[in-house]
Coordinates of C-alpha atoms in Angstrom, one line a residue:
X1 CA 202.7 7.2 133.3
X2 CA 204.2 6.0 136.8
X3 CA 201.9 5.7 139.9
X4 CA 202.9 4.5 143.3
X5 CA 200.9 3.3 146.1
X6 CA 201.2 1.1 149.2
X7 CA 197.6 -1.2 147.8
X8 CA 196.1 -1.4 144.4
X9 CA 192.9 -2.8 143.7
X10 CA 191.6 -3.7 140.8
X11 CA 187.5 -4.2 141.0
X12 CA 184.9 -1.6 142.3
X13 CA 182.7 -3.9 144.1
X14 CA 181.5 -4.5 147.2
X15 CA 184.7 -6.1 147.8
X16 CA 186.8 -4.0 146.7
X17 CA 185.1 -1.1 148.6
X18 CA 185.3 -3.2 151.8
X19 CA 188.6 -4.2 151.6
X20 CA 189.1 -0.2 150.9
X21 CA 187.5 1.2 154.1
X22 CA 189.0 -1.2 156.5
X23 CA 192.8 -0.6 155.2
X24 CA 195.2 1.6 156.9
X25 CA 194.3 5.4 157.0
X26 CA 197.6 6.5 156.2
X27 CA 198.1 4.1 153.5
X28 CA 197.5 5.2 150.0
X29 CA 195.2 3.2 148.7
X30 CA 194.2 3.0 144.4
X31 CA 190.7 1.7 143.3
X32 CA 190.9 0.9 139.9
X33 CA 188.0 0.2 137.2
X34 CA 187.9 -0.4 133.7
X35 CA 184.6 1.6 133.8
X36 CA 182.7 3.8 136.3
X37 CA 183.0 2.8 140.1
X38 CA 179.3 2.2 140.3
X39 CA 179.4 -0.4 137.2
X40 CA 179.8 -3.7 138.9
X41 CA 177.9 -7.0 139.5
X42 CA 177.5 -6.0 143.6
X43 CA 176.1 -2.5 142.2
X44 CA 172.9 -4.1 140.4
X45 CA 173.1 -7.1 142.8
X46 CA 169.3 -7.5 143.5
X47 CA 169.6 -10.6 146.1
X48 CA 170.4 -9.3 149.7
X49 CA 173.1 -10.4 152.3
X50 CA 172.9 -13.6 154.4
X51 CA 173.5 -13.3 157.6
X52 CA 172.3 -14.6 160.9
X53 CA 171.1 -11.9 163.2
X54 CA 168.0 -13.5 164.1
X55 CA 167.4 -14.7 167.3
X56 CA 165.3 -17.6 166.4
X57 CA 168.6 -18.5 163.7
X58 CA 171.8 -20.0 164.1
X59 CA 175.4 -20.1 162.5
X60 CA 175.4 -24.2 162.5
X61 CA 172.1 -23.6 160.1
X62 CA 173.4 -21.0 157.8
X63 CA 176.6 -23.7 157.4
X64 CA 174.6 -26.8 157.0
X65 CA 172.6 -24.9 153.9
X66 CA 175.5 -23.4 152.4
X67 CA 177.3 -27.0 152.5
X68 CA 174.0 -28.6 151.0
X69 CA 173.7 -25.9 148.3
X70 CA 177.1 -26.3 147.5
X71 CA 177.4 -30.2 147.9
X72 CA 179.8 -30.5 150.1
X73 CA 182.8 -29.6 147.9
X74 CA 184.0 -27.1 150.2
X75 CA 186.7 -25.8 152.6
X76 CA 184.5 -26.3 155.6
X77 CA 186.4 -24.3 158.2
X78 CA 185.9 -21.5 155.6
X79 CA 182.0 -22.1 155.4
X80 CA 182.2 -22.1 159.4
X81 CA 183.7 -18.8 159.3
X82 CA 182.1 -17.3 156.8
X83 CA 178.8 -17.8 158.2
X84 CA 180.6 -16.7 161.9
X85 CA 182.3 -13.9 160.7
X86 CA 179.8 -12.5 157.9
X87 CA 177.3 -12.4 161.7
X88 CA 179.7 -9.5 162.9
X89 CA 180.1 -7.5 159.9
X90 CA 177.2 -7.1 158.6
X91 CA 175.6 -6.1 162.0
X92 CA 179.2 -4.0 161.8
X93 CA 177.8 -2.6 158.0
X94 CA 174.2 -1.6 160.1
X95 CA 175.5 0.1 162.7
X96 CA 177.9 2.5 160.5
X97 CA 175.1 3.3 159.0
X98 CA 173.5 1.0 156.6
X99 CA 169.9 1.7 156.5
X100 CA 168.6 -2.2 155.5
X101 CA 164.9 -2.9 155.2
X102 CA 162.6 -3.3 158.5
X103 CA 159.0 -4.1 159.8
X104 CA 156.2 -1.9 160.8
X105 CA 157.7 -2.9 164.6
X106 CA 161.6 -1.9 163.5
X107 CA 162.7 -5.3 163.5
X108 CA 164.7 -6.1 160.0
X109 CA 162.6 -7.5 157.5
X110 CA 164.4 -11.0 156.5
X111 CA 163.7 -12.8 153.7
X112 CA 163.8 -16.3 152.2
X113 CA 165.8 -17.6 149.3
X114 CA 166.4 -21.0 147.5
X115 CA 168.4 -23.3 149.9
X116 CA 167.8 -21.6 153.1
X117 CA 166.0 -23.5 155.9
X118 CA 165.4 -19.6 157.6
X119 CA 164.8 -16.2 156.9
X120 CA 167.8 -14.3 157.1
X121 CA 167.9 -12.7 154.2
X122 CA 168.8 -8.7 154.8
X123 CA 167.8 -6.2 152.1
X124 CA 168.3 -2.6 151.6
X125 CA 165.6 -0.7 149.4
X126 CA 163.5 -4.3 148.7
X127 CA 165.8 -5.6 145.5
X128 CA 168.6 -2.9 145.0
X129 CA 170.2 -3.9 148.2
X130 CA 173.8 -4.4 146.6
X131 CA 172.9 -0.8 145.2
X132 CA 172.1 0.7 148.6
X133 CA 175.7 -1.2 149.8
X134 CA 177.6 0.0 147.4
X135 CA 176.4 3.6 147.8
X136 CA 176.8 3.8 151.3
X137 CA 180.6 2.5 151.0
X138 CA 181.3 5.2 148.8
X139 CA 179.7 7.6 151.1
X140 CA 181.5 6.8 153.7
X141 CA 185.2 6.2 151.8
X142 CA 188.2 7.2 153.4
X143 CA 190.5 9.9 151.9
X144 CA 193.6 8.0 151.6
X145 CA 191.9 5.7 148.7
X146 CA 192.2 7.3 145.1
X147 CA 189.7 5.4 142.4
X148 CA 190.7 5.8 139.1
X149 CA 188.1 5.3 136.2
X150 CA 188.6 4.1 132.8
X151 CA 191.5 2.4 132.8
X152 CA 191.8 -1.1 132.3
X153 CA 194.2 -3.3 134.4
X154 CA 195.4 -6.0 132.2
X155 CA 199.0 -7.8 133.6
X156 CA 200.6 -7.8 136.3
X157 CA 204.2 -6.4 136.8
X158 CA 206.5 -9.2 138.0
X159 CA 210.0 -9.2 139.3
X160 CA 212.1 -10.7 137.2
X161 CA 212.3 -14.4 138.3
X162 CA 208.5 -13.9 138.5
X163 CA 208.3 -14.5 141.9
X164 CA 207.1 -11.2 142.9
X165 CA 204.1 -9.6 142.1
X166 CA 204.4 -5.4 142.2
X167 CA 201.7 -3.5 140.6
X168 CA 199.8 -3.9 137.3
X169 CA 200.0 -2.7 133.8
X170 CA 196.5 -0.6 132.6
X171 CA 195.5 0.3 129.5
X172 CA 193.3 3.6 129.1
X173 CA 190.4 3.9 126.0
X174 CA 193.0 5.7 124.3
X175 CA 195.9 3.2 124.3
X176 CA 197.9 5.2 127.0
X177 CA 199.6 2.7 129.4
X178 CA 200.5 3.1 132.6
X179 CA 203.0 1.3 135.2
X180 CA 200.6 1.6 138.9
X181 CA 203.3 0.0 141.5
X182 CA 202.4 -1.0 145.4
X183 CA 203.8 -4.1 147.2
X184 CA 200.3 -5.4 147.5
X185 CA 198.0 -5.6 144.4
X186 CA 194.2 -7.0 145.2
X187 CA 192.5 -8.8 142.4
X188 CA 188.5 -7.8 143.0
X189 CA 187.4 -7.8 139.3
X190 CA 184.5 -10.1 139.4
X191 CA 183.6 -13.6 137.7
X192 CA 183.5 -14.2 134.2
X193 CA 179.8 -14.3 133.6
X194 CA 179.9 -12.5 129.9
X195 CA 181.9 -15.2 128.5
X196 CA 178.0 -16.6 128.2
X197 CA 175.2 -15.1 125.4
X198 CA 173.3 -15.2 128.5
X199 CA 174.1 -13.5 131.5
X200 CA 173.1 -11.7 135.2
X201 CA 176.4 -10.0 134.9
X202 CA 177.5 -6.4 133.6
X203 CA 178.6 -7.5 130.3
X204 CA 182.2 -6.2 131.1
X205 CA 182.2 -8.8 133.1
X206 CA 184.8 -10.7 130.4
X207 CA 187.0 -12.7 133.7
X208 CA 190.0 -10.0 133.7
X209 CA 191.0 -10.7 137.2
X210 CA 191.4 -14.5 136.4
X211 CA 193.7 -14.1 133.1
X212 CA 195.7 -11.6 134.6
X213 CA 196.4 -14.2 137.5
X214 CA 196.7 -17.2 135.5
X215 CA 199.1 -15.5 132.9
X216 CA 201.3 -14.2 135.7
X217 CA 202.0 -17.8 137.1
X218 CA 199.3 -18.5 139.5
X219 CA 197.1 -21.7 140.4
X220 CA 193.6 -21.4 139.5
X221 CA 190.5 -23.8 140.8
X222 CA 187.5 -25.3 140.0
X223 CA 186.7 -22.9 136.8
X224 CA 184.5 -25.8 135.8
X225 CA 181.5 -24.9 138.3
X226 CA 179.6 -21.9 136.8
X227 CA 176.5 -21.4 138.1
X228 CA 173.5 -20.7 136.0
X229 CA 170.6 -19.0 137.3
X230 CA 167.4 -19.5 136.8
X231 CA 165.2 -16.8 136.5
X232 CA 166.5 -14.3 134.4
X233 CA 163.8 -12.4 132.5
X234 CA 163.6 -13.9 128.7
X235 CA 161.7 -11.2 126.3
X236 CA 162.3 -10.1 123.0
X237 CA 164.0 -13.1 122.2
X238 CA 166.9 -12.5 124.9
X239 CA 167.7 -12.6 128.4
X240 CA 167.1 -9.0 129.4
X241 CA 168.3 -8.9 133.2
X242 CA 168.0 -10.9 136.7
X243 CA 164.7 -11.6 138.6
X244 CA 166.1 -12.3 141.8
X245 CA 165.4 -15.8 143.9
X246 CA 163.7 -13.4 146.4
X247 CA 160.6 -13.2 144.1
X248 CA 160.3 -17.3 144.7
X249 CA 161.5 -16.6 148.4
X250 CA 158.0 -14.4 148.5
X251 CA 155.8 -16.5 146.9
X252 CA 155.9 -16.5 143.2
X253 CA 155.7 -20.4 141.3
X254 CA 157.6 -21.3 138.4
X255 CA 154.8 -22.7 135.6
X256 CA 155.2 -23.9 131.9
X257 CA 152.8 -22.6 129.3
X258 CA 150.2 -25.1 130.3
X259 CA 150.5 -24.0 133.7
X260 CA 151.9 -27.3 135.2
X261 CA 154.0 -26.5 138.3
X262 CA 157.3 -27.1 137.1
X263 CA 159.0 -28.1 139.9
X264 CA 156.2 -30.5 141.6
X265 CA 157.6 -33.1 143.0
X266 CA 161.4 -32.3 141.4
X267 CA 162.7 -31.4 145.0
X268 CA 161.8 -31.2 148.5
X269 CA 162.0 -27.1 148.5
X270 CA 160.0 -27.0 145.3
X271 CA 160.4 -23.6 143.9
X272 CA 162.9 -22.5 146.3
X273 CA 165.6 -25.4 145.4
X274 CA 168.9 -25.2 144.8
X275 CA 169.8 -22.9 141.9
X276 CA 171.3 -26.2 139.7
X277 CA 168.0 -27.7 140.4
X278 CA 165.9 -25.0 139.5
X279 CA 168.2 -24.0 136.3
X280 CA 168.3 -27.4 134.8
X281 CA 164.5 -28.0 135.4
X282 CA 164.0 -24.9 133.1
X283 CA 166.8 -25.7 130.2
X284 CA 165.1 -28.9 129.8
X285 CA 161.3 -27.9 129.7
X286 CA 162.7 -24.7 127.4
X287 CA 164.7 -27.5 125.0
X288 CA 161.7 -29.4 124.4
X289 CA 160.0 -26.1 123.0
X290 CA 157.8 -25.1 126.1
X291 CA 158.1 -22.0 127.8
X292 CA 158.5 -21.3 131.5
X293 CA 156.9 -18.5 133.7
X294 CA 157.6 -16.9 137.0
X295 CA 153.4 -16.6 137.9
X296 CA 153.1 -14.0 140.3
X297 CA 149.3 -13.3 140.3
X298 CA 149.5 -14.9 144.1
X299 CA 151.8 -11.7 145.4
X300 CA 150.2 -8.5 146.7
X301 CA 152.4 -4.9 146.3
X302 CA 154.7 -6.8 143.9
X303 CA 155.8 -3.7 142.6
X304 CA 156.3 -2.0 146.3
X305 CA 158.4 -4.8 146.8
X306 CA 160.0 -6.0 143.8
X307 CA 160.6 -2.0 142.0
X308 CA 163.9 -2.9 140.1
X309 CA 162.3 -5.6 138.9
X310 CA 158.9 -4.1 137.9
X311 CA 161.2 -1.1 136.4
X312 CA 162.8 -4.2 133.8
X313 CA 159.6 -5.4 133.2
X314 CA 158.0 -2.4 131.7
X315 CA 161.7 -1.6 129.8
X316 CA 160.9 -4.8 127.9
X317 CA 157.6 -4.8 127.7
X318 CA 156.5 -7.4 130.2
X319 CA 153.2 -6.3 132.0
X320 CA 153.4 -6.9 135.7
X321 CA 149.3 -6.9 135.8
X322 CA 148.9 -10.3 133.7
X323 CA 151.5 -12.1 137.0
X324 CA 152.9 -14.3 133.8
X325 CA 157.2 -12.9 133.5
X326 CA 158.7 -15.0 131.2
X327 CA 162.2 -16.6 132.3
X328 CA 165.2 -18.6 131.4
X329 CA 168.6 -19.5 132.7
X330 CA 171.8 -17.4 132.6
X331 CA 175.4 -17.5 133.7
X332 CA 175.5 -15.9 137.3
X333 CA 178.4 -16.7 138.8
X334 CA 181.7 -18.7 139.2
X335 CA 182.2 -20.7 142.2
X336 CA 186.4 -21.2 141.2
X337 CA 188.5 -19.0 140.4
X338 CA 192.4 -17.8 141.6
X339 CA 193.7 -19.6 144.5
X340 CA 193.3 -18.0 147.8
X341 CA 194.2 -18.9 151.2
X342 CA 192.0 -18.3 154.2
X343 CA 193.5 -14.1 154.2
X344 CA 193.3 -14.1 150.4
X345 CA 196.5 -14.3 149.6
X346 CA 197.5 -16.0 145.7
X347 CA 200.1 -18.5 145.4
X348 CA 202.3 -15.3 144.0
X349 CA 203.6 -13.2 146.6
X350 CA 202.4 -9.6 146.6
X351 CA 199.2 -10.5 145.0
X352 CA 195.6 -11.4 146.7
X353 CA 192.3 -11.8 145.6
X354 CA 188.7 -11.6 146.9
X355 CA 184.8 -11.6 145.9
X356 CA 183.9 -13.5 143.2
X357 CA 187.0 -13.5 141.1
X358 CA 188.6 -15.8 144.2
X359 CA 188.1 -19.5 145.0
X360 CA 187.9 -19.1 148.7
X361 CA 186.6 -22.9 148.9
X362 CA 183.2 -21.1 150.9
X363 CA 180.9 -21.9 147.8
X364 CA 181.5 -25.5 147.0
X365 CA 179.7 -26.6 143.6
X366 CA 176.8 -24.4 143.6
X367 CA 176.7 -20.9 145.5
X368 CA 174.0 -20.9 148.3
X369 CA 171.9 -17.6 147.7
X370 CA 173.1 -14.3 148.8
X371 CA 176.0 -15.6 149.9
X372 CA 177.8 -13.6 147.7
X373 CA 177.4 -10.3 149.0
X374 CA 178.4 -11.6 152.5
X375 CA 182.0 -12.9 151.0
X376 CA 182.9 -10.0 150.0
X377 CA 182.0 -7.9 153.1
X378 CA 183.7 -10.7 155.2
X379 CA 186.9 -11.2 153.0
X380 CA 187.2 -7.8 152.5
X381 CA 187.8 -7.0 155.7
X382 CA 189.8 -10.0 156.7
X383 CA 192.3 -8.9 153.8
X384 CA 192.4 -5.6 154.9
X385 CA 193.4 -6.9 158.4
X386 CA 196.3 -9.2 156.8
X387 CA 197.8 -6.6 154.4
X388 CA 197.6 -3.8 157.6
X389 CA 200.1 -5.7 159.4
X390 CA 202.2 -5.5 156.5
X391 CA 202.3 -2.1 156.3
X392 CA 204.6 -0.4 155.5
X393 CA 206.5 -2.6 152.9
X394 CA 209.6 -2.6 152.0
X395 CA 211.3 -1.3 148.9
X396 CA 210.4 -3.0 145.9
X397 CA 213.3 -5.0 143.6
X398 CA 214.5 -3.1 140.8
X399 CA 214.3 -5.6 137.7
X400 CA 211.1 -6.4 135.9
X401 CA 210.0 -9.4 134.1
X402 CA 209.3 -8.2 129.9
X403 CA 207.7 -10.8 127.8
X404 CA 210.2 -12.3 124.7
X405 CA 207.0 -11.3 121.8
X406 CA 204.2 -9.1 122.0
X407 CA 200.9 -10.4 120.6
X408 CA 200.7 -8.1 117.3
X409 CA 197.9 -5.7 116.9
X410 CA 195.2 -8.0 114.9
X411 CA 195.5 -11.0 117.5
X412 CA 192.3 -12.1 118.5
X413 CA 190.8 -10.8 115.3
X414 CA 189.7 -13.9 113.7
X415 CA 186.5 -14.4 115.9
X416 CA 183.8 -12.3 117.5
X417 CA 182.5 -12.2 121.1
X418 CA 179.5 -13.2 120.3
X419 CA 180.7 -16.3 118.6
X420 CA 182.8 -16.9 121.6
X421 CA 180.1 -17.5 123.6
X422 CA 177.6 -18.8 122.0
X423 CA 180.9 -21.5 121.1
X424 CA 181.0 -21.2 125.2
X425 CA 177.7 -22.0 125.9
X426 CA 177.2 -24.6 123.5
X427 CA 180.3 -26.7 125.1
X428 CA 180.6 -25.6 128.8
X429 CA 177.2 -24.2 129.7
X430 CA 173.9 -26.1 131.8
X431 CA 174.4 -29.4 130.0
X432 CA 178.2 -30.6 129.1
X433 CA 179.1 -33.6 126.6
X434 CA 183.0 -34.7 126.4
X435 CA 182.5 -34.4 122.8
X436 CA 181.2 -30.7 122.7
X437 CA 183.9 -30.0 125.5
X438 CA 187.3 -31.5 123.8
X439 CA 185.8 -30.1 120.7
X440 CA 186.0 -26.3 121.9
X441 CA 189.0 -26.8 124.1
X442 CA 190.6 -27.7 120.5
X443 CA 189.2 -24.7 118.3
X444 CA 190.4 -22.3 121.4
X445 CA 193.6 -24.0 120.7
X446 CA 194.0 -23.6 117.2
X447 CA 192.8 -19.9 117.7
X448 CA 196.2 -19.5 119.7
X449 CA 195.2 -19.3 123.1
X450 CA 198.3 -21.1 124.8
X451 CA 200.5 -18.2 122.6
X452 CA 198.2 -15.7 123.8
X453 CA 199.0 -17.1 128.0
X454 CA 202.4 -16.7 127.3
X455 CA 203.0 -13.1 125.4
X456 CA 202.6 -9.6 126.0
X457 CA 199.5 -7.9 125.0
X458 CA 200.9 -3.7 125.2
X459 CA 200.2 -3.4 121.5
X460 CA 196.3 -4.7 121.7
X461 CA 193.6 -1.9 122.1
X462 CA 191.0 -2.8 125.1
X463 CA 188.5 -4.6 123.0
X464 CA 191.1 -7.5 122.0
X465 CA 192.4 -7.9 125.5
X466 CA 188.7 -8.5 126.7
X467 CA 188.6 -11.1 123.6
X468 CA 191.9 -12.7 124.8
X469 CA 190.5 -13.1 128.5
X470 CA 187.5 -14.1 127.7
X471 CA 188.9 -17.2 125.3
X472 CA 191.6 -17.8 128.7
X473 CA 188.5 -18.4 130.8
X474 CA 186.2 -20.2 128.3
X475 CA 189.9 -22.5 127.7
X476 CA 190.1 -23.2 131.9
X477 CA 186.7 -23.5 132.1
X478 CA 186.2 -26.4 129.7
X479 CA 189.5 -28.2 130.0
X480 CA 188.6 -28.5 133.8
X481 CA 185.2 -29.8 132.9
X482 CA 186.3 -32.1 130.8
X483 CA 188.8 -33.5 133.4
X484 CA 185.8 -34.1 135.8
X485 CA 183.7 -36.8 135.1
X486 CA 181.2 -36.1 137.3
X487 CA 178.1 -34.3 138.1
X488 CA 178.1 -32.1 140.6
X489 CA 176.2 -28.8 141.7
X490 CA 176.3 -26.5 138.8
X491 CA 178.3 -28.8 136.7
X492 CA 176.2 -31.2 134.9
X493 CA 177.8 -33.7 132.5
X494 CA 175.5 -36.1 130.6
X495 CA 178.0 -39.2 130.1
X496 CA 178.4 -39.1 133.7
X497 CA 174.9 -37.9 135.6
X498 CA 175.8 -38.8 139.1
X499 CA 177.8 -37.5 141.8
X500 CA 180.6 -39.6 142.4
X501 CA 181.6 -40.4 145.8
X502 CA 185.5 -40.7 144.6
X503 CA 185.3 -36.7 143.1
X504 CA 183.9 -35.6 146.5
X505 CA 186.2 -32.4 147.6
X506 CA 188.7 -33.0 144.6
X507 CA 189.8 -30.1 142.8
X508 CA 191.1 -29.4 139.2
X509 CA 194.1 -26.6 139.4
X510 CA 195.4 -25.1 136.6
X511 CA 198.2 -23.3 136.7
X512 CA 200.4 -22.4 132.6
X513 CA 202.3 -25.4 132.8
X514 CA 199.7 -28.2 134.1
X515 CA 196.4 -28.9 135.1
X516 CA 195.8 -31.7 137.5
X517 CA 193.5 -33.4 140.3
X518 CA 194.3 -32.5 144.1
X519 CA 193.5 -33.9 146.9
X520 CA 190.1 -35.3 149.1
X521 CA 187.8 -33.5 150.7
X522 CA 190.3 -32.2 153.5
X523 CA 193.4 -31.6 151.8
X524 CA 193.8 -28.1 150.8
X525 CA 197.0 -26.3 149.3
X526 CA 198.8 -24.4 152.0
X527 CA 199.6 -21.0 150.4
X528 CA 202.8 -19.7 152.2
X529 CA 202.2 -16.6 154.2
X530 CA 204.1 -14.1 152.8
X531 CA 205.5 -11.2 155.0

């Protein structure tokens, strides 16, 4: 099957959906999921938006927190707009109609999260604001944007020098491909947070948007800094699903089973640190056998405020009543990812990327809370902006890159996913060694994954293509943190425990043919504008 458009999307997040409403009304715009439209990470998102629209705030604040978070390995004019721009579209988001959570006086109810020196945390509907988001952007679509569900998007269709980018390949449940072509394709898939046992994410969260990217030729960033949250709720001898940062932000105390404060005199915040703070604080007391506790027997109307939360309590058998919810770190989400300029455009032309599956340079080494949310709303819209004054396009070239070998049918059948990442976790997760990392960059290796980069996958059913991205991002991942011998935010290495003032700003890029060390903290790659 053949399907044109003037902008494909690939992703049904909050993203995507931005980047959908604020493009061209008589552009025809495709959505396209590998699931359902309402199953993505900004759909169960349970943190709200940051944003300054308090008085008694500022924009200088929200920056100086996001660069501490983050430790300064950021693209600061990036931060500066983030914080300036996310301001405008979020009040933007209100006054279209998003009904966010206020006080008994009207005013919105702001919050506090781990990292912030202010409340300016927006919710809608206490802890389902990505929920309420994501439904009102669907409400409120335009009709010029088609969303296809079920189909998987899984390479890109290149000209035949493979300079180009012009639409994507999917794949349905069935087998059926289809060719979906459009002078601008968006990448808004997502990180790649079920490449971990443990996880926040949707577990089709396998890092699509990445491998597609990275196998069609372009440069890739900082894959090494994953972050791991801290609280997700740990019963039945699993992680069962996210208790947001907002329950600290309201007053709830991490405890081990003696009922020691666990993060007494760890950092200056306490409970309410940075996430790689709070994260490693746990792992170790968990390692050593002891468990760790959100106590929330200090909170009044927890489950008024908290009711997504109190609803996966009682799924999993947690009572709310005793205040003890037992928790443990999970992958959340990835701070690198494909190569973006400030509009979002790739280093291929015809191909952008935003949310989480981008590396923007707004996050640094460790996403500040609720910040995610607020990149997608702002880079949504900045995209759209960009690719409007590009519409319409002109005609695409005729002649289309084919790979030499298709991966045969069983590729990818010598391994499960479970063994994937549990291999994942065990070489690239909270704590890093060189020799658990060279050790699984070398069984991905002898697996096949540099033959699995470079060939087509048209014969493979959906489940090994997941397999096959999820081994690409586990592969970039560890090779870049084995290249940094440092630690840093979210990336922890134990031969090397301290930040090193040498690393500061430095980036590890990937692209097929290399992976290599740019720049300081200012130098960034100028991705050519393409018309």
């Amino acid at each position: 099957m053949n399907r044109q458009a003037d902008v494909i999307i690939v992703g049904s997040g909050l993203a995507a959906l931005q980047l959908a409403h604020h493009l061209h009304s008589t552009s025809h715009v495709i959505i396209l999921t590998k699931t359902k439209i309402r199953q993505s990470n900004s759909y169960i998102a349970q943190g709200g938006i940051a944003a300054v629209i308090d008085k008694g705030d500022s924009i200088h604040s929200h920056v100086e927190d996001t660069l501490n978070a983050g430790r300064h390995h950021h693209f600061i004019e990036e931060v500066e707009r983030l914080a300036d721009e996310g301001a405008a579209a979020v009040k933007e988001l209100i006054a279209g109609g998003l009904h966010i959570d206020r006080d008994a006086d009207g005013q919105p109810s702001l919050g506090l999260e781990g990292a912030h020196s202010a409340k300016r945390i927006i919710h809608s509907g206490g802890d389902a604001t990505g929920r309420h988001t994501v439904e009102h952007l669907l409400a409120t679509l335009p009709e010029n944007v088609e969303i296809i569900e079920g189909e998987m998007a899984y390479d890109c269709l290149l000209s035949e020098d493979r300079s180009l980018c012009m639409g994507v390949k999917t794949k349905s449940k069935e087998g059926v491909i289809s060719y979906c072509w459009a002078p601008h394709v968006v990448i808004a898939t997502g990180g790649a947070g079920a490449v971990y046992p443990a996880t926040s994410n949707q577990p089709t969260m396998t890092g699509d948007g990445v491998a597609i990217a990275f196998r069609a030729g372009a440069e890739i960033a900082d894959m090494e800094f994953v972050q791991f949250h801290p609280t997700l709720l740990f019963a039945n001898g699993a992680a069962q699903g996210l208790i947001s940062e907002a329950v600290r932000g309201a007053g709830a105390k991490l405890i081990d089973g003696s009922g020691s404060l666990l993060m007494e005199g760890v950092h200056p915040l306490k409970d309410l640190a940075p996430r790689h703070i709070a994260a490693y604080e746990i792992y170790k007391a968990r390692t050593k056998g002891k468990e760790v506790f959100l106590d929330i027997r200090g909170m009044e109307h927890f489950e008024k405020q908290f009711p997504t939360i109190t609803a996966l309590c009682k799924r999993n058998g947690v009572s709310i009543s005793d205040g003890l919810l037992p928790v443990a770190p999970g992958s959340h989400f990835l701070m690198g990812g494909i190569s973006v300029d400030s509009n979002g455009c790739t280093t291929i032309p015809g191909l952008y990327a935003v949310g989480e599956a981008a590396h923007s340079g707004v996050h640094g080494a460790n996403r500040l809370a609720s910040n995610s949310l607020l990149e997608g709303i702002v880079y949504g819209r900045r995209l759209a902006a960009f690719i409007n004054r590009r519409l319409p396009a002109s005609q695409l070239p005729a002649r289309v890159f084919y790979y030499d070998s298709q991966l045969p049918a069983e590729s990818a059948g010598g391994f499960s996913k479970e063994e994937l990442r549990n291999r994942t976790m065990k070489a690239a997760g909270i704590i890093r060694t060189p020799e658990n990392l060279q050790s699984h960059v070398r069984y991905l290796e002898a697996l096949g994954v540099r033959e699995w980069i470079e060939s087509g996958l048209d014969e493979l059913e959906q489940e090994a293509i997941e397999k096959i991205y999820m081994s690409i991002n586990s592969y970039l991942i560890s090779r870049a943190a084995l290249l940094r011998t440092e630690s840093r935010g979210a990336h922890i290495r134990t031969d090397f425990m301290a930040e090193e003032v040498h690393w500061r700003g430095k980036r590890v890029i990937q692209t097929k043919d290399r992976i290599n060390i740019r720049g300081g903290q200012h130098e960034r790659n100028p991705i050519r504008i393409h018309a």
